[in-house]
Short mmCIF file of N, CA and C in Angstrom, two decimals:
data_model
loop_
_atom_site.label_atom_id
_atom_site.label_comp_id
_atom_site.label_asym_id
_atom_site.label_seq_id
_atom_site.Cartn_x
_atom_site.Cartn_y
_atom_site.Cartn_z
N MET N 693 94.62 130.72 155.52
CA MET N 693 95.44 132.04 155.11
C MET N 693 94.07 133.06 155.45
N LEU N 694 94.85 134.08 154.71
CA LEU N 694 94.21 135.85 154.99
C LEU N 694 94.08 136.37 153.35
N LEU N 695 93.96 136.79 153.24
CA LEU N 695 93.90 137.96 152.01
C LEU N 695 92.76 138.54 152.24
N ASN N 696 93.13 140.01 152.18
CA ASN N 696 92.20 140.88 152.63
C ASN N 696 91.73 140.31 153.50
N GLY N 697 91.60 140.28 154.82
CA GLY N 697 90.79 140.26 156.46
C GLY N 697 89.89 138.88 155.53
N GLN N 698 89.93 138.29 154.74
CA GLN N 698 89.08 136.87 154.02
C GLN N 698 89.85 136.05 154.03
N ASP N 699 89.32 134.72 154.70
CA ASP N 699 89.87 133.24 154.54
C ASP N 699 89.84 133.03 153.51
N MET N 700 91.34 132.53 152.86
CA MET N 700 91.37 131.23 151.80
C MET N 700 91.81 130.31 152.31
N ASN N 701 91.22 129.14 151.33
CA ASN N 701 91.47 128.12 151.40
C ASN N 701 92.35 127.21 150.23
N VAL N 702 93.49 127.41 151.53
CA VAL N 702 95.49 126.73 149.73
C VAL N 702 94.65 125.39 150.44
N ARG N 703 95.06 124.87 149.87
CA ARG N 703 95.65 123.59 149.30
C ARG N 703 96.53 123.24 149.66
N ALA N 704 97.99 122.48 150.51
CA ALA N 704 99.50 122.49 151.11
C ALA N 704 99.84 121.18 150.48
N GLY N 705 101.11 121.34 149.37
CA GLY N 705 101.53 119.46 149.62
C GLY N 705 101.15 119.92 147.85
N GLY N 706 101.58 117.92 147.53
CA GLY N 706 101.39 118.16 145.58
C GLY N 706 101.82 117.11 146.48
N ASP N 707 101.96 116.11 144.89
CA ASP N 707 102.54 114.87 145.00
C ASP N 707 102.94 114.74 143.44
N PHE N 708 103.69 115.73 142.81
CA PHE N 708 104.01 115.53 141.02
C PHE N 708 105.03 116.29 141.64
N ALA N 709 106.11 115.59 140.34
CA ALA N 709 107.63 115.97 140.23
C ALA N 709 107.53 117.09 138.55
N LEU N 710 108.04 117.95 138.72
CA LEU N 710 108.67 118.23 137.65
C LEU N 710 109.77 117.70 136.72
N LEU N 711 109.39 117.66 135.08
CA LEU N 711 109.82 116.76 134.01
C LEU N 711 110.97 117.25 134.26
N PRO N 712 111.68 116.44 133.60
CA PRO N 712 113.77 117.05 134.30
C PRO N 712 113.62 117.55 132.70
N GLU N 713 114.29 118.74 132.16
CA GLU N 713 114.85 119.07 131.03
C GLU N 713 115.02 118.79 129.94
N ASP N 714 114.41 118.12 129.02
CA ASP N 714 114.29 116.49 127.84
C ASP N 714 113.90 117.38 126.48
N LYS N 715 113.55 115.98 125.53
CA LYS N 715 112.70 116.32 124.39
C LYS N 715 111.58 115.24 125.06
N TYR N 716 110.42 116.03 124.14
CA TYR N 716 109.92 114.46 124.81
C TYR N 716 108.72 113.85 123.79
N THR N 717 108.40 112.83 123.75
CA THR N 717 106.86 112.86 122.48
C THR N 717 105.31 113.04 123.41
N VAL N 718 104.76 114.43 122.60
CA VAL N 718 103.74 113.99 123.38
C VAL N 718 102.12 113.87 122.71
N GLN N 719 101.92 113.61 123.28
CA GLN N 719 100.12 113.56 122.38
C GLN N 719 98.78 114.82 123.17
N ILE N 720 99.21 114.88 121.93
CA ILE N 720 97.92 116.26 122.26
C ILE N 720 96.35 115.53 122.73
N ILE N 721 95.60 116.17 123.86
CA ILE N 721 94.55 115.28 124.06
C ILE N 721 93.45 116.26 124.12
N SER N 722 93.63 117.52 124.34
CA SER N 722 92.66 118.81 124.01
C SER N 722 93.81 120.46 123.66
N VAL N 723 91.79 120.83 122.89
CA VAL N 723 92.51 122.05 122.40
C VAL N 723 91.49 122.68 122.79
N LYS N 724 91.13 123.71 123.92
CA LYS N 724 90.28 124.29 124.05
C LYS N 724 90.48 125.89 123.76
N PRO N 725 89.66 126.63 123.93
CA PRO N 725 89.61 128.63 124.44
C PRO N 725 89.87 128.49 125.76
N ASP N 726 90.64 129.73 125.67
CA ASP N 726 90.42 130.44 127.22
C ASP N 726 91.63 131.92 126.85
N LYS N 727 92.03 132.16 127.60
CA LYS N 727 92.52 133.52 128.52
C LYS N 727 94.08 134.02 128.89
N LYS N 728 94.73 134.96 128.25
CA LYS N 728 95.68 134.72 129.21
C LYS N 728 95.93 136.58 128.95
N ARG N 729 96.58 136.78 129.87
CA ARG N 729 97.32 138.25 130.43
C ARG N 729 98.16 138.81 129.07
N LYS N 730 97.86 139.54 128.19
CA LYS N 730 99.20 140.16 127.02
C LYS N 730 100.04 140.71 127.83
N PHE N 731 101.85 140.68 126.74
CA PHE N 731 102.40 140.73 127.11
C PHE N 731 102.69 141.64 127.82
N LYS N 732 103.56 142.29 128.75
CA LYS N 732 103.10 143.62 129.27
C LYS N 732 102.26 143.77 129.75
N SER N 733 101.28 143.93 129.62
CA SER N 733 99.70 144.34 130.34
C SER N 733 99.09 143.41 131.38
N VAL N 734 98.29 143.99 131.93
CA VAL N 734 97.49 142.93 132.79
C VAL N 734 96.34 143.05 132.05
N GLU N 735 95.66 143.01 130.62
CA GLU N 735 94.42 142.93 129.88
C GLU N 735 94.54 141.59 129.40
N GLU N 736 93.06 140.53 129.50
CA GLU N 736 93.75 139.55 128.73
C GLU N 736 93.09 139.43 127.33
N GLU N 737 93.76 138.37 127.11
CA GLU N 737 93.51 138.47 125.60
C GLU N 737 93.25 136.68 125.19
N ASP N 738 92.39 135.97 124.10
CA ASP N 738 91.73 135.29 124.03
C ASP N 738 93.47 134.29 123.51
N CYS N 739 93.03 133.01 123.74
CA CYS N 739 94.58 132.26 123.07
C CYS N 739 93.29 130.94 123.17
N LEU N 740 94.18 129.48 122.90
CA LEU N 740 93.95 128.09 122.92
C LEU N 740 95.34 127.55 123.90
N ASN N 741 94.35 127.02 123.85
CA ASN N 741 95.20 126.23 125.49
C ASN N 741 95.13 124.78 124.84
N PHE N 742 95.95 124.48 124.97
CA PHE N 742 96.50 122.65 124.46
C PHE N 742 97.18 121.87 125.29
N GLN N 743 96.18 120.50 125.33
CA GLN N 743 97.02 120.11 126.73
C GLN N 743 97.34 118.89 125.64
N PHE N 744 98.78 118.43 126.40
CA PHE N 744 99.53 117.22 126.19
C PHE N 744 99.33 115.98 127.56
N VAL N 745 99.88 115.06 127.02
CA VAL N 745 100.39 113.79 127.48
C VAL N 745 101.78 113.08 126.95
N VAL N 746 102.48 112.91 128.03
CA VAL N 746 104.29 112.25 127.67
C VAL N 746 104.17 111.06 127.17
N LEU N 747 104.13 110.84 126.50
CA LEU N 747 104.35 108.48 126.32
C LEU N 747 105.68 108.97 126.42
N ASP N 748 106.75 109.28 126.12
CA ASP N 748 107.97 108.68 126.63
C ASP N 748 108.12 107.98 128.42
N GLU N 749 108.95 107.20 128.33
CA GLU N 749 108.86 106.61 130.16
C GLU N 749 110.75 106.37 130.07
N LYS N 750 111.22 108.31 130.44
CA LYS N 750 111.93 108.51 131.18
C LYS N 750 111.84 108.03 132.59
N PRO N 751 113.15 108.13 133.91
CA PRO N 751 113.20 108.24 135.04
C PRO N 751 112.79 109.87 135.27
N LEU N 752 111.74 110.06 135.77
CA LEU N 752 111.68 110.99 136.16
C LEU N 752 113.26 112.70 137.13
N GLY N 753 113.91 110.88 137.88
CA GLY N 753 115.30 112.49 138.39
C GLY N 753 115.76 111.39 139.49
N GLU N 754 116.86 111.51 139.70
CA GLU N 754 117.43 110.76 141.23
C GLU N 754 116.51 111.07 142.18
N GLY N 755 116.45 109.68 142.86
CA GLY N 755 115.68 109.65 144.17
C GLY N 755 114.12 110.23 143.75
N ILE N 756 114.04 110.17 142.58
CA ILE N 756 112.62 110.37 142.57
C ILE N 756 111.93 108.92 142.15
N GLU N 757 110.73 108.38 142.31
CA GLU N 757 110.26 107.01 142.02
C GLU N 757 109.25 107.14 140.44
N GLY N 758 108.84 106.87 139.61
CA GLY N 758 107.79 106.84 138.56
C GLY N 758 108.90 107.26 137.12
N THR N 759 108.12 107.52 136.52
CA THR N 759 108.85 108.08 135.25
C THR N 759 107.63 109.03 134.51
N THR N 760 108.02 109.28 132.82
CA THR N 760 107.46 110.93 132.78
C THR N 760 106.41 110.35 131.70
N ARG N 761 106.51 109.42 131.66
CA ARG N 761 105.37 108.35 130.64
C ARG N 761 103.60 108.69 131.89
N GLY N 762 103.00 109.57 131.21
CA GLY N 762 102.07 109.82 131.88
C GLY N 762 101.51 111.12 132.18
N SER N 763 102.67 111.87 132.41
CA SER N 763 102.44 113.23 132.59
C SER N 763 102.22 114.20 131.57
N TYR N 764 101.42 115.73 132.07
CA TYR N 764 100.32 116.11 131.31
C TYR N 764 101.53 117.68 131.45
N LEU N 765 100.92 118.11 130.11
CA LEU N 765 102.07 119.41 130.29
C LEU N 765 100.84 120.39 129.44
N TRP N 766 100.80 121.63 129.38
CA TRP N 766 99.85 122.55 129.46
C TRP N 766 100.40 123.02 128.17
N MET N 767 100.06 124.26 127.22
CA MET N 767 100.87 125.09 126.17
C MET N 767 99.21 126.18 125.76
N ARG N 768 99.52 127.38 126.22
CA ARG N 768 99.19 129.35 125.78
C ARG N 768 99.43 129.48 124.67
N VAL N 769 98.83 129.78 123.48
CA VAL N 769 99.21 130.10 122.48
C VAL N 769 98.33 131.39 122.19
N SER N 770 99.04 132.22 121.44
CA SER N 770 97.87 133.02 120.92
C SER N 770 97.23 133.12 119.87
N LEU N 771 96.18 133.47 119.10
CA LEU N 771 95.11 133.22 117.72
C LEU N 771 95.38 134.49 116.99
N SER N 772 97.77 133.65 116.76
CA SER N 772 98.22 134.22 116.01
C SER N 772 98.72 133.19 115.10
N TYR N 773 98.39 133.43 113.83
CA TYR N 773 99.32 132.52 112.79
C TYR N 773 100.31 133.07 111.53
N GLY N 774 101.22 132.43 112.29
CA GLY N 774 102.87 133.44 111.79
C GLY N 774 104.10 132.80 111.96
N PRO N 775 105.27 132.65 110.72
CA PRO N 775 106.27 131.78 110.62
C PRO N 775 106.80 132.09 112.43
N ARG N 776 107.05 132.98 112.99
CA ARG N 776 107.20 133.17 114.55
C ARG N 776 106.18 132.58 115.51
N SER N 777 105.04 132.62 115.16
CA SER N 777 103.74 132.18 116.09
C SER N 777 104.46 131.28 116.81
N TRP N 778 103.37 130.59 118.06
CA TRP N 778 103.91 129.22 118.77
C TRP N 778 102.62 128.41 118.32
N LEU N 779 101.80 129.07 117.61
CA LEU N 779 100.43 128.40 116.94
C LEU N 779 100.94 127.50 115.87
N TYR N 780 101.95 128.23 115.65
CA TYR N 780 102.43 128.09 113.60
C TYR N 780 104.07 126.86 113.84
N LYS N 781 104.59 127.04 114.52
CA LYS N 781 105.54 126.24 115.40
C LYS N 781 104.60 124.83 115.33
N LEU N 782 103.64 125.08 116.51
CA LEU N 782 102.92 123.48 116.77
C LEU N 782 102.46 123.32 115.44
N LEU N 783 101.84 123.51 115.07
CA LEU N 783 100.86 123.11 113.76
C LEU N 783 101.64 122.95 112.49
N ALA N 784 103.22 123.01 112.55
CA ALA N 784 103.59 122.99 111.47
C ALA N 784 104.26 121.38 111.81
N GLY N 785 104.76 121.54 113.32
CA GLY N 785 105.26 120.55 114.05
C GLY N 785 104.31 118.81 114.15
N VAL N 786 103.04 119.22 114.50
CA VAL N 786 102.42 118.39 114.65
C VAL N 786 102.05 117.14 112.68
N LEU N 787 102.05 118.79 111.98
CA LEU N 787 101.42 118.18 110.73
C LEU N 787 102.51 117.39 110.36
N GLY N 788 103.77 118.31 110.21
CA GLY N 788 105.07 117.82 109.48
C GLY N 788 104.57 118.74 107.73
N LYS N 789 104.52 119.67 108.28
CA LYS N 789 104.09 121.00 106.85
C LYS N 789 103.70 122.21 107.63
N GLU N 790 104.08 122.65 106.81
CA GLU N 790 104.22 124.43 106.85
C GLU N 790 102.47 124.55 106.51
N MET N 791 101.66 125.44 106.68
CA MET N 791 100.00 125.45 106.27
C MET N 791 100.24 126.79 105.33
N THR N 792 99.29 127.39 104.38
CA THR N 792 99.47 128.20 103.63
C THR N 792 98.17 129.01 104.53
N ASN N 793 98.33 130.58 104.17
CA ASN N 793 97.15 131.14 104.82
C ASN N 793 95.74 131.00 104.75
N GLU N 794 95.59 130.41 103.22
CA GLU N 794 94.36 129.31 103.16
C GLU N 794 93.96 128.05 103.78
N GLU N 795 94.22 127.74 103.92
CA GLU N 795 94.71 126.32 104.60
C GLU N 795 94.36 126.58 106.26
N GLN N 796 94.98 127.48 106.77
CA GLN N 796 95.02 127.95 108.19
C GLN N 796 93.17 128.53 108.70
N VAL N 797 92.58 129.15 108.01
CA VAL N 797 91.34 129.46 107.82
C VAL N 797 90.39 128.82 107.93
N VAL N 798 91.07 127.82 107.05
CA VAL N 798 89.70 126.62 107.58
C VAL N 798 90.19 125.28 108.28
N TYR N 799 90.57 125.19 108.52
CA TYR N 799 91.81 124.12 109.74
C TYR N 799 90.58 124.03 110.76
N ASP N 800 90.79 123.52 111.20
CA ASP N 800 89.10 122.65 111.92
C ASP N 800 90.36 122.39 113.43
N LEU N 801 90.43 122.78 114.62
CA LEU N 801 91.85 122.79 115.06
C LEU N 801 92.01 120.99 116.06
N SER N 802 89.95 120.84 116.17
CA SER N 802 89.79 119.74 116.86
C SER N 802 91.08 118.17 116.10
N GLU N 803 90.85 118.36 114.63
CA GLU N 803 91.93 117.86 113.51
C GLU N 803 93.03 116.75 114.82
N VAL N 804 93.53 118.40 115.30
CA VAL N 804 94.65 117.89 116.04
C VAL N 804 94.17 117.10 116.64
N VAL N 805 93.50 116.67 117.81
CA VAL N 805 93.88 116.17 118.76
C VAL N 805 93.37 114.13 118.70
N GLY N 806 94.78 114.05 119.78
CA GLY N 806 95.20 112.79 118.91
C GLY N 806 96.46 112.47 118.53
N LEU N 807 97.11 113.43 117.55
CA LEU N 807 98.25 113.41 117.28
C LEU N 807 99.38 113.76 117.99
N GLN N 808 100.59 113.00 117.85
CA GLN N 808 101.99 113.41 118.78
C GLN N 808 102.65 114.68 118.15
N VAL N 809 103.87 115.01 118.79
CA VAL N 809 104.64 116.19 118.58
C VAL N 809 105.70 115.46 119.84
#
């Protein structure tokens, strides 16, 4: 493929199936700093990238071999913490409680690695 006259090395294909829409039990396997585009903007902002592995062994779908177990999911969340933020919802789900503002300021996010939600 070409882009602006330059040859681009594009890999074709892929051997993964999309996960069927469902609820899954996942384990957090990493939390890393990342960047994402701001909502309705071209500017980027700092965020966190959570990586999960699916623990449930559900079928991938009709005519598709394998199960959902071992599939990976990623979620980027903004560095904001409040009842409507994804970081707040994710940590409340993992920890089984809502953290106070004081707790969240000193909380070490590496402690959620290995936990399930």
